[in-house]
PDB file of C-alpha atoms in Angstrom:
ATOM      1  CA  GLU A   1       0.000   0.000   0.000  1.00  0.00           C
ATOM      2  CA  TYR A   2       2.842   2.373   0.837  1.00  0.00           C
ATOM      3  CA  ALA A   3       4.547   1.620  -2.493  1.00  0.00           C
ATOM      4  CA  VAL A   4       1.308   2.211  -4.378  1.00  0.00           C
ATOM      5  CA  SER A   5       0.852   5.623  -2.740  1.00  0.00           C
ATOM      6  CA  ILE A   6       4.416   6.583  -3.712  1.00  0.00           C
ATOM      7  CA  LEU A   7       3.780   5.598  -7.336  1.00  0.00           C
ATOM      8  CA  VAL A   8       0.550   7.615  -7.388  1.00  0.00           C
ATOM      9  CA  CYS A   9       2.357  10.674  -6.026  1.00  0.00           C
ATOM     10  CA  MET A  10       5.121  10.279  -8.615  1.00  0.00           C
ATOM     11  CA  ALA A  11       2.572   9.964 -11.424  1.00  0.00           C
ATOM     12  CA  MET A  12       0.775  13.108 -10.282  1.00  0.00           C
ATOM     13  CA  THR A  13       4.077  14.978 -10.060  1.00  0.00           C
ATOM     14  CA  VAL A  14       5.090  13.968 -13.589  1.00  0.00           C
ATOM     15  CA  SER A  15       1.696  14.942 -14.993  1.00  0.00           C
ATOM     16  CA  ARG A  16       2.011  18.425 -13.459  1.00  0.00           C
ATOM     17  CA  LYS A  17       5.516  18.963 -14.803  1.00  0.00           C
ATOM     18  CA  TYR A  18       5.830  22.305 -16.590  1.00  0.00           C
ATOM     19  CA  HIS A  19       7.189  22.244 -20.130  1.00  0.00           C
ATOM     20  CA  ASN A  20       8.704  25.474 -21.360  1.00  0.00           C
ATOM     21  CA  HIS A  21       8.059  25.834 -25.090  1.00  0.00           C
ATOM     22  CA  ARG A  22       9.437  29.360 -25.410  1.00  0.00           C
ATOM     23  CA  ASP A  23      12.058  29.988 -28.084  1.00  0.00           C
ATOM     24  CA  ARG A  24      15.006  32.164 -27.068  1.00  0.00           C
ATOM     25  CA  HIS A  25      15.949  33.147 -30.623  1.00  0.00           C
ATOM     26  CA  ASN A  26      13.826  36.317 -30.419  1.00  0.00           C
ATOM     27  CA  ARG A  27      14.775  37.427 -26.893  1.00  0.00           C
ATOM     28  CA  VAL A  28      17.027  40.207 -28.265  1.00  0.00           C
ATOM     29  CA  GLU A  29      14.231  41.508 -30.476  1.00  0.00           C
ATOM     30  CA  LEU A  30      11.723  41.467 -27.604  1.00  0.00           C
ATOM     31  CA  ARG A  31      14.180  43.398 -25.448  1.00  0.00           C
ATOM     32  CA  ASN A  32      14.692  45.948 -28.251  1.00  0.00           C
ATOM     33  CA  ILE A  33      10.926  46.441 -28.561  1.00  0.00           C
ATOM     34  CA  GLN A  34      10.639  47.098 -24.824  1.00  0.00           C
ATOM     35  CA  TRP A  35      13.503  49.611 -24.959  1.00  0.00           C
ATOM     36  CA  ALA A  36      11.988  51.354 -28.003  1.00  0.00           C
ATOM     37  CA  GLU A  37       8.840  52.138 -26.015  1.00  0.00           C
ATOM     38  CA  GLN A  38      10.944  54.060 -23.486  1.00  0.00           C
ATOM     39  CA  TYR A  39      13.465  55.957 -25.633  1.00  0.00           C
ATOM     40  CA  LYS A  40      11.509  59.219 -25.816  1.00  0.00           C
ATOM     41  CA  ASP A  41      11.328  59.436 -22.023  1.00  0.00           C
ATOM     42  CA  LEU A  42      14.936  58.272 -21.697  1.00  0.00           C
ATOM     43  CA  VAL A  43      16.218  60.980 -24.057  1.00  0.00           C
ATOM     44  CA  ASP A  44      14.252  63.640 -22.162  1.00  0.00           C
ATOM     45  CA  ALA A  45      15.698  62.400 -18.872  1.00  0.00           C
ATOM     46  CA  TYR A  46      19.219  62.311 -20.332  1.00  0.00           C
ATOM     47  CA  LEU A  47      18.947  65.947 -21.454  1.00  0.00           C
ATOM     48  CA  VAL A  48      17.814  66.905 -17.958  1.00  0.00           C
ATOM     49  CA  TYR A  49      20.752  64.956 -16.519  1.00  0.00           C
ATOM     50  CA  GLY A  50      23.109  66.807 -18.868  1.00  0.00           C
ATOM     51  CA  LEU A  51      21.844  70.132 -17.538  1.00  0.00           C
ATOM     52  CA  HIS A  52      22.381  68.970 -13.931  1.00  0.00           C
ATOM     53  CA  GLU A  53      18.705  69.474 -13.128  1.00  0.00           C
ATOM     54  CA  GLN A  54      18.224  66.253 -11.198  1.00  0.00           C
ATOM     55  CA  ASP A  55      14.860  66.589  -9.500  1.00  0.00           C
ATOM     56  CA  GLY A  56      13.739  63.390  -7.801  1.00  0.00           C
ATOM     57  CA  LEU A  57      10.192  64.738  -7.361  1.00  0.00           C
ATOM     58  CA  VAL A  58       9.433  64.671 -11.082  1.00  0.00           C
ATOM     59  CA  PRO A  59       7.212  61.624 -11.798  1.00  0.00           C
ATOM     60  CA  GLU A  60       8.494  59.235 -14.451  1.00  0.00           C
ATOM     61  CA  VAL A  61       6.656  56.650 -16.500  1.00  0.00           C
ATOM     62  CA  HIS A  62       9.590  54.219 -16.677  1.00  0.00           C
ATOM     63  CA  HIS A  63      12.100  53.191 -14.026  1.00  0.00           C
ATOM     64  CA  ASN A  64      15.002  53.747 -16.424  1.00  0.00           C
ATOM     65  CA  ALA A  65      14.010  57.384 -16.919  1.00  0.00           C
ATOM     66  CA  THR A  66      14.376  57.900 -13.166  1.00  0.00           C
ATOM     67  CA  LEU A  67      17.752  56.150 -13.221  1.00  0.00           C
ATOM     68  CA  ILE A  68      18.998  58.323 -16.090  1.00  0.00           C
ATOM     69  CA  ARG A  69      18.011  61.472 -14.207  1.00  0.00           C
ATOM     70  CA  HIS A  70      20.473  60.334 -11.553  1.00  0.00           C
ATOM     71  CA  GLY A  71      23.185  59.318 -14.008  1.00  0.00           C
ATOM     72  CA  PHE A  72      22.564  55.596 -14.514  1.00  0.00           C
ATOM     73  CA  ILE A  73      21.237  53.318 -17.261  1.00  0.00           C
ATOM     74  CA  GLY A  74      19.521  50.103 -16.288  1.00  0.00           C
ATOM     75  CA  ALA A  75      20.559  46.821 -17.873  1.00  0.00           C
ATOM     76  CA  SER A  76      16.954  45.702 -18.362  1.00  0.00           C
ATOM     77  CA  PRO A  77      13.991  47.543 -19.909  1.00  0.00           C
ATOM     78  CA  ILE A  78      11.605  46.187 -17.264  1.00  0.00           C
ATOM     79  CA  ARG A  79      12.435  46.106 -13.520  1.00  0.00           C
ATOM     80  CA  PRO A  80      16.226  46.632 -13.835  1.00  0.00           C
ATOM     81  CA  SER A  81      18.262  45.116 -11.015  1.00  0.00           C
ATOM     82  CA  VAL A  82      21.674  46.293 -12.292  1.00  0.00           C
ATOM     83  CA  ALA A  83      22.520  49.804 -13.499  1.00  0.00           C
ATOM     84  CA  ILE A  84      25.682  51.200 -15.117  1.00  0.00           C
ATOM     85  CA  SER A  85      26.668  54.823 -14.542  1.00  0.00           C
ATOM     86  CA  ILE A  86      26.622  57.125 -17.558  1.00  0.00           C
ATOM     87  CA  ARG A  87      30.098  58.334 -16.629  1.00  0.00           C
ATOM     88  CA  THR A  88      31.418  54.758 -16.898  1.00  0.00           C
ATOM     89  CA  LEU A  89      29.814  54.349 -20.320  1.00  0.00           C
ATOM     90  CA  ALA A  90      31.178  57.712 -21.473  1.00  0.00           C
ATOM     91  CA  VAL A  91      34.694  56.814 -20.307  1.00  0.00           C
ATOM     92  CA  TYR A  92      34.603  53.547 -22.245  1.00  0.00           C
ATOM     93  CA  ARG A  93      33.259  55.305 -25.352  1.00  0.00           C
ATOM     94  CA  GLN A  94      36.129  57.797 -25.413  1.00  0.00           C
ATOM     95  CA  THR A  95      38.692  55.087 -24.581  1.00  0.00           C
ATOM     96  CA  HIS A  96      37.386  52.898 -27.395  1.00  0.00           C
ATOM     97  CA  ARG A  97      37.628  55.817 -29.831  1.00  0.00           C
ATOM     98  CA  ALA A  98      41.276  56.332 -28.881  1.00  0.00           C
ATOM     99  CA  CYS A  99      42.051  52.605 -28.791  1.00  0.00           C
ATOM    100  CA  PRO A 100      39.639  50.579 -30.967  1.00  0.00           C
ATOM    101  CA  GLN A 101      41.435  47.389 -29.920  1.00  0.00           C
ATOM    102  CA  LEU A 102      39.864  47.725 -26.465  1.00  0.00           C
ATOM    103  CA  SER A 103      36.760  45.588 -26.792  1.00  0.00           C
ATOM    104  CA  VAL A 104      33.682  45.612 -24.608  1.00  0.00           C
ATOM    105  CA  GLN A 105      34.640  42.173 -23.310  1.00  0.00           C
ATOM    106  CA  ALA A 106      38.066  43.351 -22.150  1.00  0.00           C
ATOM    107  CA  GLU A 107      36.620  46.462 -20.534  1.00  0.00           C
ATOM    108  CA  VAL A 108      33.816  44.832 -18.589  1.00  0.00           C
ATOM    109  CA  ARG A 109      35.613  41.765 -17.329  1.00  0.00           C
ATOM    110  CA  LYS A 110      36.969  43.975 -14.599  1.00  0.00           C
ATOM    111  CA  LEU A 111      33.415  45.128 -13.863  1.00  0.00           C
ATOM    112  CA  CYS A 112      32.087  41.556 -13.658  1.00  0.00           C
ATOM    113  CA  HIS A 113      28.926  42.512 -15.567  1.00  0.00           C
ATOM    114  CA  LEU A 114      29.722  41.473 -19.131  1.00  0.00           C
ATOM    115  CA  HIS A 115      26.258  40.948 -20.608  1.00  0.00           C
ATOM    116  CA  LYS A 116      24.452  43.691 -18.696  1.00  0.00           C
ATOM    117  CA  PHE A 117      27.156  46.267 -19.491  1.00  0.00           C
ATOM    118  CA  THR A 118      26.712  45.560 -23.200  1.00  0.00           C
ATOM    119  CA  ILE A 119      22.953  46.140 -22.979  1.00  0.00           C
ATOM    120  CA  ALA A 120      23.395  49.417 -21.085  1.00  0.00           C
ATOM    121  CA  TYR A 121      26.083  50.554 -23.539  1.00  0.00           C
ATOM    122  CA  ASP A 122      23.784  49.883 -26.517  1.00  0.00           C
ATOM    123  CA  VAL A 123      21.058  51.955 -24.854  1.00  0.00           C
ATOM    124  CA  TYR A 124      23.556  54.741 -24.107  1.00  0.00           C
ATOM    125  CA  LEU A 125      24.662  54.936 -27.759  1.00  0.00           C
ATOM    126  CA  GLU A 126      21.045  54.917 -28.939  1.00  0.00           C
ATOM    127  CA  ILE A 127      20.240  57.811 -26.590  1.00  0.00           C
ATOM    128  CA  LEU A 128      23.192  59.803 -27.973  1.00  0.00           C
ATOM    129  CA  ASN A 129      22.014  59.109 -31.526  1.00  0.00           C
ATOM    130  CA  ARG A 130      18.526  60.345 -30.705  1.00  0.00           C
ATOM    131  CA  VAL A 131      19.921  63.469 -29.021  1.00  0.00           C
ATOM    132  CA  ASP A 132      21.924  64.206 -32.188  1.00  0.00           C
ATOM    133  CA  ALA A 133      18.791  63.634 -34.270  1.00  0.00           C
ATOM    134  CA  ARG A 134      16.915  66.230 -32.213  1.00  0.00           C
ATOM    135  CA  ILE A 135      19.769  68.716 -32.677  1.00  0.00           C
ATOM    136  CA  TRP A 136      19.881  68.225 -36.457  1.00  0.00           C
ATOM    137  CA  SER A 137      16.095  68.524 -36.616  1.00  0.00           C
ATOM    138  CA  ALA A 138      16.145  71.802 -34.653  1.00  0.00           C
ATOM    139  CA  MET A 139      18.775  73.136 -37.090  1.00  0.00           C
ATOM    140  CA  ASN A 140      16.717  71.996 -40.111  1.00  0.00           C
ATOM    141  CA  GLN A 141      19.606  69.793 -41.185  1.00  0.00           C
ATOM    142  CA  ASP A 142      17.958  66.401 -40.879  1.00  0.00           C
ATOM    143  CA  GLY A 143      17.554  65.729 -44.602  1.00  0.00           C
ATOM    144  CA  PRO A 144      18.915  62.575 -46.257  1.00  0.00           C
ATOM    145  CA  ASN A 145      22.162  64.213 -47.455  1.00  0.00           C
ATOM    146  CA  ASP A 146      22.386  67.415 -45.390  1.00  0.00           C
ATOM    147  CA  GLN A 147      25.307  66.289 -43.244  1.00  0.00           C
ATOM    148  CA  LEU A 148      27.244  64.787 -46.140  1.00  0.00           C
ATOM    149  CA  LEU A 149      26.905  68.014 -48.137  1.00  0.00           C
ATOM    150  CA  ARG A 150      28.470  69.960 -45.258  1.00  0.00           C
ATOM    151  CA  LEU A 151      31.391  67.603 -44.700  1.00  0.00           C
ATOM    152  CA  CYS A 152      34.733  67.557 -46.467  1.00  0.00           C
ATOM    153  CA  PRO A 153      34.509  65.029 -49.326  1.00  0.00           C
ATOM    154  CA  ALA A 154      36.968  62.207 -49.634  1.00  0.00           C
ATOM    155  CA  CYS A 155      40.272  63.165 -51.247  1.00  0.00           C
ATOM    156  CA  THR A 156      39.585  61.846 -54.748  1.00  0.00           C
ATOM    157  CA  TYR A 157      40.526  64.985 -56.658  1.00  0.00           C
ATOM    158  CA  LYS A 158      43.278  64.752 -59.262  1.00  0.00           C
ATOM    159  CA  LEU A 159      45.792  67.586 -59.386  1.00  0.00           C
ATOM    160  CA  ARG A 160      47.549  68.894 -62.456  1.00  0.00           C
ATOM    161  CA  ASP A 161      50.899  67.161 -63.118  1.00  0.00           C
ATOM    162  CA  GLU A 162      50.243  64.747 -60.257  1.00  0.00           C
ATOM    163  CA  ALA A 163      52.244  61.538 -60.497  1.00  0.00           C
ATOM    164  CA  PRO A 164      50.021  58.551 -61.277  1.00  0.00           C
ATOM    165  CA  LEU A 165      49.573  55.992 -58.530  1.00  0.00           C
ATOM    166  CA  PRO A 166      49.490  52.206 -58.979  1.00  0.00           C
ATOM    167  CA  PHE A 167      45.983  52.254 -57.513  1.00  0.00           C
ATOM    168  CA  SER A 168      43.739  55.309 -57.678  1.00  0.00           C
ATOM    169  CA  LEU A 169      41.749  54.253 -54.631  1.00  0.00           C
ATOM    170  CA  HIS A 170      42.516  51.873 -51.777  1.00  0.00           C
ATOM    171  CA  CYS A 171      39.701  50.388 -49.704  1.00  0.00           C
ATOM    172  CA  GLU A 172      39.577  47.902 -46.845  1.00  0.00           C
ATOM    173  CA  MET A 173      36.736  45.690 -45.704  1.00  0.00           C
ATOM    174  CA  ASP A 174      36.226  43.523 -42.661  1.00  0.00           C
ATOM    175  CA  GLY A 175      35.289  39.965 -43.555  1.00  0.00           C
ATOM    176  CA  ASN A 176      33.095  39.831 -40.439  1.00  0.00           C
ATOM    177  CA  ASN A 177      34.214  36.288 -39.772  1.00  0.00           C
ATOM    178  CA  SER A 178      33.434  36.634 -36.071  1.00  0.00           C
ATOM    179  CA  LEU A 179      29.718  36.940 -36.824  1.00  0.00           C
ATOM    180  CA  LYS A 180      29.498  34.076 -39.283  1.00  0.00           C
ATOM    181  CA  ARG A 181      27.754  31.019 -37.925  1.00  0.00           C
ATOM    182  CA  ILE A 182      29.857  28.008 -37.088  1.00  0.00           C
ATOM    183  CA  ASP A 183      29.049  24.765 -38.860  1.00  0.00           C
ATOM    184  CA  ALA A 184      26.241  22.985 -37.036  1.00  0.00           C
ATOM    185  CA  VAL A 185      28.310  19.794 -37.085  1.00  0.00           C
ATOM    186  CA  VAL A 186      30.899  21.463 -34.849  1.00  0.00           C
ATOM    187  CA  ARG A 187      28.644  23.616 -32.720  1.00  0.00           C
ATOM    188  CA  GLU A 188      25.006  24.343 -33.360  1.00  0.00           C
ATOM    189  CA  ARG A 189      23.981  27.955 -32.934  1.00  0.00           C
ATOM    190  CA  CYS A 190      20.579  29.578 -32.517  1.00  0.00           C
ATOM    191  CA  GLU A 191      20.306  32.771 -34.538  1.00  0.00           C
ATOM    192  CA  HIS A 192      18.901  35.688 -32.528  1.00  0.00           C
ATOM    193  CA  MET A 193      16.472  38.068 -34.215  1.00  0.00           C
ATOM    194  CA  ASP A 194      17.645  41.699 -34.218  1.00  0.00           C
ATOM    195  CA  THR A 195      15.994  44.220 -36.569  1.00  0.00           C
ATOM    196  CA  ARG A 196      17.927  47.276 -35.376  1.00  0.00           C
ATOM    197  CA  GLN A 197      19.448  49.385 -38.142  1.00  0.00           C
ATOM    198  CA  PRO A 198      22.669  51.452 -37.971  1.00  0.00           C
ATOM    199  CA  ARG A 199      22.288  55.215 -37.831  1.00  0.00           C
ATOM    200  CA  GLY A 200      24.226  58.109 -39.304  1.00  0.00           C
ATOM    201  CA  PRO A 201      24.823  59.645 -42.741  1.00  0.00           C
ATOM    202  CA  PHE A 202      27.591  57.180 -43.593  1.00  0.00           C
ATOM    203  CA  TRP A 203      25.412  54.063 -43.399  1.00  0.00           C
ATOM    204  CA  VAL A 204      23.568  53.018 -46.546  1.00  0.00           C
ATOM    205  CA  SER A 205      20.771  50.473 -46.378  1.00  0.00           C
ATOM    206  CA  GLN A 206      20.842  47.265 -48.386  1.00  0.00           C
ATOM    207  CA  GLU A 207      17.828  48.440 -50.403  1.00  0.00           C
ATOM    208  CA  GLU A 208      19.637  51.630 -51.476  1.00  0.00           C
ATOM    209  CA  VAL A 209      22.732  49.676 -52.490  1.00  0.00           C
ATOM    210  CA  ASP A 210      20.685  47.217 -54.537  1.00  0.00           C
ATOM    211  CA  CYS A 211      19.379  50.091 -56.668  1.00  0.00           C
ATOM    212  CA  PHE A 212      22.834  50.319 -58.291  1.00  0.00           C
ATOM    213  CA  LYS A 213      23.620  46.620 -58.560  1.00  0.00           C
ATOM    214  CA  ASP A 214      22.928  46.552 -62.321  1.00  0.00           C
ATOM    215  CA  GLU A 215      25.201  49.535 -63.019  1.00  0.00           C
ATOM    216  CA  VAL A 216      28.443  47.761 -62.137  1.00  0.00           C
ATOM    217  CA  LYS A 217      30.711  47.386 -65.144  1.00  0.00           C
ATOM    218  CA  VAL A 218      32.084  43.923 -65.795  1.00  0.00           C
ATOM    219  CA  CYS A 219      35.876  43.925 -66.146  1.00  0.00           C
ATOM    220  CA  CYS A 220      37.204  41.762 -68.974  1.00  0.00           C
TER     221      CYS A 220
END
């Protein structure tokens, strides 16, 4: 009788076992969607932080907006438990500009918050991009080519009596091998969905590039 009761309990436990059918391939995209809902408030809070008008009595819709008013960016769009100071993110940004070899991984290993630092840093860069967009819009210089028209063009001019060069133009391209998927036989990977697009006047979308794909001359 005792053994039968144990078997019945085990059967009931197995039948109530929870099976998680969620797919983690879109977790990055879901996180981006949650951040996108907050960016307007986050940019407003960042501008207030930049003016040193930190007023804790101002009600905020999102927790991260309150954190930014006090100089921090949360590592999660909903109920952040870890926050990175804006000063730390700004220091890494300037250090990375001076020394591109310094990766995020090398920088944050000493902070012991590798993944969460990367999330906060992405949000910090997005906030800066949106601040720049507001500035260009206020100056009526937010057209498709306004910034490029005001910048110094690449040095492709040919001078009179200039000695010819073996190559008229030298370009370099990263093969992006680090982002290529490893063969599933060696190590199977799950591709994460991420629909974010790069910003700035120097980035050209794939659709714009494809408009000129039939104009390339074939070299014999």
